[in-house]
Amino acid sequence: MPQDLKQYDQAFLGHPKPLKGLFFTELWERFSYYGIRPLLILYMAAMVANGGLGLDRPSASAIVGLFAGSMYLMTVFGGWLADQWLGQEKSVWYGSMIIALGHLSIALTAVFDQFFFYFGLVLIVIGSGLFKTCISVIVGTLYQAQDSRRDAGFSLFYMGINLGSLAAPLITGLLIKDFGWHIGFGIGGFGMLLSLVIFRLITVPQLTTFNHLQGNDATWNKPVYRNKNAPKAALCFLGITAVMIALVSLGIIQINPFALVKYLTAFICIGIVAYFAYLLLFAQLNSLEKKKIGVCFILLLAAALFWSAFEQKPTAFNLFAQDFTDRNIFGYEVPAVWFQSINPILIVIFAPMTAWLWVKLAKSNRDPSYISKFCIALLLAAAGFILMMLASMQVLHSGSNVSPLWLIGTLLLLTLGELCLSPIGLSTMTKLAPTILRGQVMGLWFTASALGNLMASLVGGQVSADEIQHLPELFLRCVIALMIGAIILWLLRKPIHKLLNQAETADSTQTQAKNPIPAQADTL
Ligand code: GLU
Ligand code: ASP
């Protein structure tokens, strides 16, 4: 490897230099997202007299679920548009602008009516759909298929995400206390503007230089395949969205958020199955690619289960922190949203350790497979929910607020689980997905988060003083579901490895027969 390229390839903590630009671009985008997300339920459920919208908790929680769920669902469409029309770079660029406009619209609620609040949420959903998939796909392009730094690279990238989500609630929590909701929302917009500038001025030039040094054709700035129907699909989507917004805001269509969550969940489940069936039957994949896509499907189901527990953080845990947790520290009442920063703080502490651990274990070939890591994640989440169950039993019996250590313990276990699942999932998707489908498969990966957020929001709204007697049972059901998921995945572990190994061997024998120069096999 020429010296310049070698240096550039290891310039950011042993990783390619563009990872630095991508790290900071994503940090500020996530700052904006996690800055406003925990405020949503508190703002919507707060009394009108306190500057809130006065919604009942189940509806407020369902709207948070719909917001986060549709945001992740949009990533499928965003990924598709990037693959077929825009390319990754333009998708990130346009996506950031739309998100920034969304924040502006929410900030306008300070002077105009509620319409701008909901409209802003819709813009953030659309923009994030374009942004979120593509930024992760670009990270994947920095590594060759057999590069053992890939998982560690994604763990680093994940730290950037979490630095953003760590800082945001700390700042917004303070600001809303003294200056009201809208300043809290506005600060998210500021983060998004920074992200946009960093991407254009730092990340894109770094990516260009990297490709130039590699002498490779850049793959992040053009579509994999130019589909002339893609712009029409985008226009159609925007048209339908605009009509829906008009109908809802004129009161012609009434929305019941709680029911909508259920319909959307069912729709996504059917959609995921149909999409995978389409990929398997009509995407003209070879047998190895089909098996890899099948594995993606199983991992996606496990991830959906994990996120449906984890994503109770901005709703159930947020309300639990507000209503049932003793938040007094030396006479100072800690804002409830500060609890949202615990998970990212723990990620920042533990992500480097896990990244290091995976690399170290990989060197001696003892790195657990991604399926084992997913099983561990589900078990850790189950343990976290056992703590939540015990905490709510204590609230019930003592009738008073409980120690913050319960929530902190739960968040610690969920965080360790997250580290075994989320960065690994991102990395595995970029590894398993056939190049032509990489944006779409990454989008599909995020549908797991969409499902998780939707299902979690159904639980979230039930955290209230008049429902407290049901909480232990509710959390117990989460524990049982997570345990069952872990067991099934554990049982599937061996057959999956066997299947993939067989398929890989057959594939490389075929390739060698056609082409005597050995092909580079994917490391699984
Ligand atoms: N918390 C991570 C993020 O915001 C992962 C979320 C997810 O995949 O659901 O990027
Ligand atoms: N840990 C989450 C993620 O990595 C961040 C959060 O939920 O605050 O983005």
PDB file of N, CA and C in Angstrom, residues 78-94 130 134-135 137-138 199 219-226 438:
ATOM      1  N   GLY A  78     -35.808   5.866   1.810  1.00  0.00           N
ATOM      2  CA  GLY A  78     -34.618   6.697   1.622  1.00  0.00           C
ATOM      3  C   GLY A  78     -33.479   5.870   1.033  1.00  0.00           C
ATOM      4  N   GLY A  79     -33.287   4.677   1.566  1.00  0.00           N
ATOM      5  CA  GLY A  79     -32.221   3.801   1.074  1.00  0.00           C
ATOM      6  C   GLY A  79     -32.465   3.425  -0.378  1.00  0.00           C
ATOM      7  N   TRP A  80     -33.714   3.167  -0.703  1.00  0.00           N
ATOM      8  CA  TRP A  80     -34.070   2.796  -2.078  1.00  0.00           C
ATOM      9  C   TRP A  80     -33.804   3.967  -3.031  1.00  0.00           C
ATOM     10  N   LEU A  81     -34.228   5.160  -2.603  1.00  0.00           N
ATOM     11  CA  LEU A  81     -34.001   6.324  -3.470  1.00  0.00           C
ATOM     12  C   LEU A  81     -32.504   6.562  -3.692  1.00  0.00           C
ATOM     13  N   ALA A  82     -31.719   6.329  -2.624  1.00  0.00           N
ATOM     14  CA  ALA A  82     -30.273   6.524  -2.743  1.00  0.00           C
ATOM     15  C   ALA A  82     -29.683   5.504  -3.722  1.00  0.00           C
ATOM     16  N   ASP A  83     -30.096   4.255  -3.593  1.00  0.00           N
ATOM     17  CA  ASP A  83     -29.569   3.207  -4.477  1.00  0.00           C
ATOM     18  C   ASP A  83     -29.960   3.447  -5.932  1.00  0.00           C
ATOM     19  N   GLN A  84     -31.191   3.911  -6.130  1.00  0.00           N
ATOM     20  CA  GLN A  84     -31.750   3.930  -7.484  1.00  0.00           C
ATOM     21  C   GLN A  84     -31.721   5.294  -8.168  1.00  0.00           C
ATOM     22  N   TRP A  85     -31.411   6.331  -7.401  1.00  0.00           N
ATOM     23  CA  TRP A  85     -31.505   7.645  -8.026  1.00  0.00           C
ATOM     24  C   TRP A  85     -30.477   8.647  -7.488  1.00  0.00           C
ATOM     25  N   LEU A  86     -30.530   8.907  -6.171  1.00  0.00           N
ATOM     26  CA  LEU A  86     -29.764  10.032  -5.658  1.00  0.00           C
ATOM     27  C   LEU A  86     -28.294   9.730  -5.356  1.00  0.00           C
ATOM     28  N   GLY A  87     -28.012   8.494  -4.980  1.00  0.00           N
ATOM     29  CA  GLY A  87     -26.668   8.189  -4.464  1.00  0.00           C
ATOM     30  C   GLY A  87     -26.638   8.595  -2.991  1.00  0.00           C
ATOM     31  N   GLN A  88     -25.636   8.072  -2.264  1.00  0.00           N
ATOM     32  CA  GLN A  88     -25.608   8.285  -0.810  1.00  0.00           C
ATOM     33  C   GLN A  88     -25.343   9.747  -0.447  1.00  0.00           C
ATOM     34  N   GLU A  89     -24.429  10.378  -1.184  1.00  0.00           N
ATOM     35  CA  GLU A  89     -24.020  11.730  -0.793  1.00  0.00           C
ATOM     36  C   GLU A  89     -25.188  12.705  -0.883  1.00  0.00           C
ATOM     37  N   LYS A  90     -25.872  12.708  -2.036  1.00  0.00           N
ATOM     38  CA  LYS A  90     -26.986  13.653  -2.197  1.00  0.00           C
ATOM     39  C   LYS A  90     -28.095  13.361  -1.190  1.00  0.00           C
ATOM     40  N   SER A  91     -28.308  12.071  -0.897  1.00  0.00           N
ATOM     41  CA  SER A  91     -29.377  11.746   0.059  1.00  0.00           C
ATOM     42  C   SER A  91     -29.066  12.350   1.427  1.00  0.00           C
ATOM     43  N   VAL A  92     -27.805  12.219   1.838  1.00  0.00           N
ATOM     44  CA  VAL A  92     -27.447  12.788   3.139  1.00  0.00           C
ATOM     45  C   VAL A  92     -27.622  14.308   3.097  1.00  0.00           C
ATOM     46  N   TRP A  93     -27.212  14.910   1.999  1.00  0.00           N
ATOM     47  CA  TRP A  93     -27.241  16.353   1.878  1.00  0.00           C
ATOM     48  C   TRP A  93     -28.680  16.887   1.891  1.00  0.00           C
ATOM     49  N   TYR A  94     -29.536  16.332   1.008  1.00  0.00           N
ATOM     50  CA  TYR A  94     -30.925  16.804   0.989  1.00  0.00           C
ATOM     51  C   TYR A  94     -31.626  16.451   2.297  1.00  0.00           C
ATOM     52  N   LEU A 130     -33.835   9.884   4.555  1.00  0.00           N
ATOM     53  CA  LEU A 130     -32.767   9.978   3.555  1.00  0.00           C
ATOM     54  C   LEU A 130     -31.393   9.916   4.217  1.00  0.00           C
ATOM     55  N   CYS A 134     -28.127   6.361   4.695  1.00  0.00           N
ATOM     56  CA  CYS A 134     -27.013   6.610   3.790  1.00  0.00           C
ATOM     57  C   CYS A 134     -25.718   6.884   4.521  1.00  0.00           C
ATOM     58  N   ILE A 135     -25.815   7.572   5.648  1.00  0.00           N
ATOM     59  CA  ILE A 135     -24.575   7.855   6.372  1.00  0.00           C
ATOM     60  C   ILE A 135     -23.941   6.525   6.847  1.00  0.00           C
ATOM     61  N   VAL A 137     -24.346   3.598   5.376  1.00  0.00           N
ATOM     62  CA  VAL A 137     -23.833   2.887   4.201  1.00  0.00           C
ATOM     63  C   VAL A 137     -22.465   3.459   3.820  1.00  0.00           C
ATOM     64  N   ILE A 138     -22.322   4.779   3.903  1.00  0.00           N
ATOM     65  CA  ILE A 138     -21.030   5.377   3.537  1.00  0.00           C
ATOM     66  C   ILE A 138     -19.929   4.864   4.467  1.00  0.00           C
ATOM     67  N   PHE A 199     -20.729  18.087   7.028  1.00  0.00           N
ATOM     68  CA  PHE A 199     -20.782  17.110   5.939  1.00  0.00           C
ATOM     69  C   PHE A 199     -20.232  17.719   4.652  1.00  0.00           C
ATOM     70  N   THR A 219     -18.062   5.082  -4.732  1.00  0.00           N
ATOM     71  CA  THR A 219     -19.388   4.457  -4.850  1.00  0.00           C
ATOM     72  C   THR A 219     -20.426   5.199  -4.009  1.00  0.00           C
ATOM     73  N   TRP A 220     -19.946   6.192  -3.236  1.00  0.00           N
ATOM     74  CA  TRP A 220     -20.875   6.846  -2.307  1.00  0.00           C
ATOM     75  C   TRP A 220     -21.564   8.057  -2.925  1.00  0.00           C
ATOM     76  N   ASN A 221     -21.124   8.454  -4.114  1.00  0.00           N
ATOM     77  CA  ASN A 221     -21.732   9.664  -4.666  1.00  0.00           C
ATOM     78  C   ASN A 221     -22.553   9.409  -5.924  1.00  0.00           C
ATOM     79  N   LYS A 222     -22.808   8.135  -6.178  1.00  0.00           N
ATOM     80  CA  LYS A 222     -23.700   7.872  -7.313  1.00  0.00           C
ATOM     81  C   LYS A 222     -24.565   6.643  -7.019  1.00  0.00           C
ATOM     82  N   PRO A 223     -25.735   6.570  -7.674  1.00  0.00           N
ATOM     83  CA  PRO A 223     -26.600   5.422  -7.413  1.00  0.00           C
ATOM     84  C   PRO A 223     -25.976   4.143  -7.945  1.00  0.00           C
ATOM     85  N   VAL A 224     -26.402   3.023  -7.362  1.00  0.00           N
ATOM     86  CA  VAL A 224     -25.876   1.749  -7.844  1.00  0.00           C
ATOM     87  C   VAL A 224     -26.489   1.466  -9.211  1.00  0.00           C
ATOM     88  N   TYR A 225     -27.722   1.912  -9.355  1.00  0.00           N
ATOM     89  CA  TYR A 225     -28.449   1.628 -10.584  1.00  0.00           C
ATOM     90  C   TYR A 225     -29.426   2.770 -10.798  1.00  0.00           C
ATOM     91  N   ARG A 226     -29.426   3.376 -11.988  1.00  0.00           N
ATOM     92  CA  ARG A 226     -30.294   4.550 -12.191  1.00  0.00           C
ATOM     93  C   ARG A 226     -31.683   4.087 -12.671  1.00  0.00           C
ATOM     94  N   ARG A 438     -27.399  -2.657  -1.089  1.00  0.00           N
ATOM     95  CA  ARG A 438     -26.899  -2.291   0.237  1.00  0.00           C
ATOM     96  C   ARG A 438     -27.736  -1.205   0.924  1.00  0.00           C
TER      97      ARG A 438
END
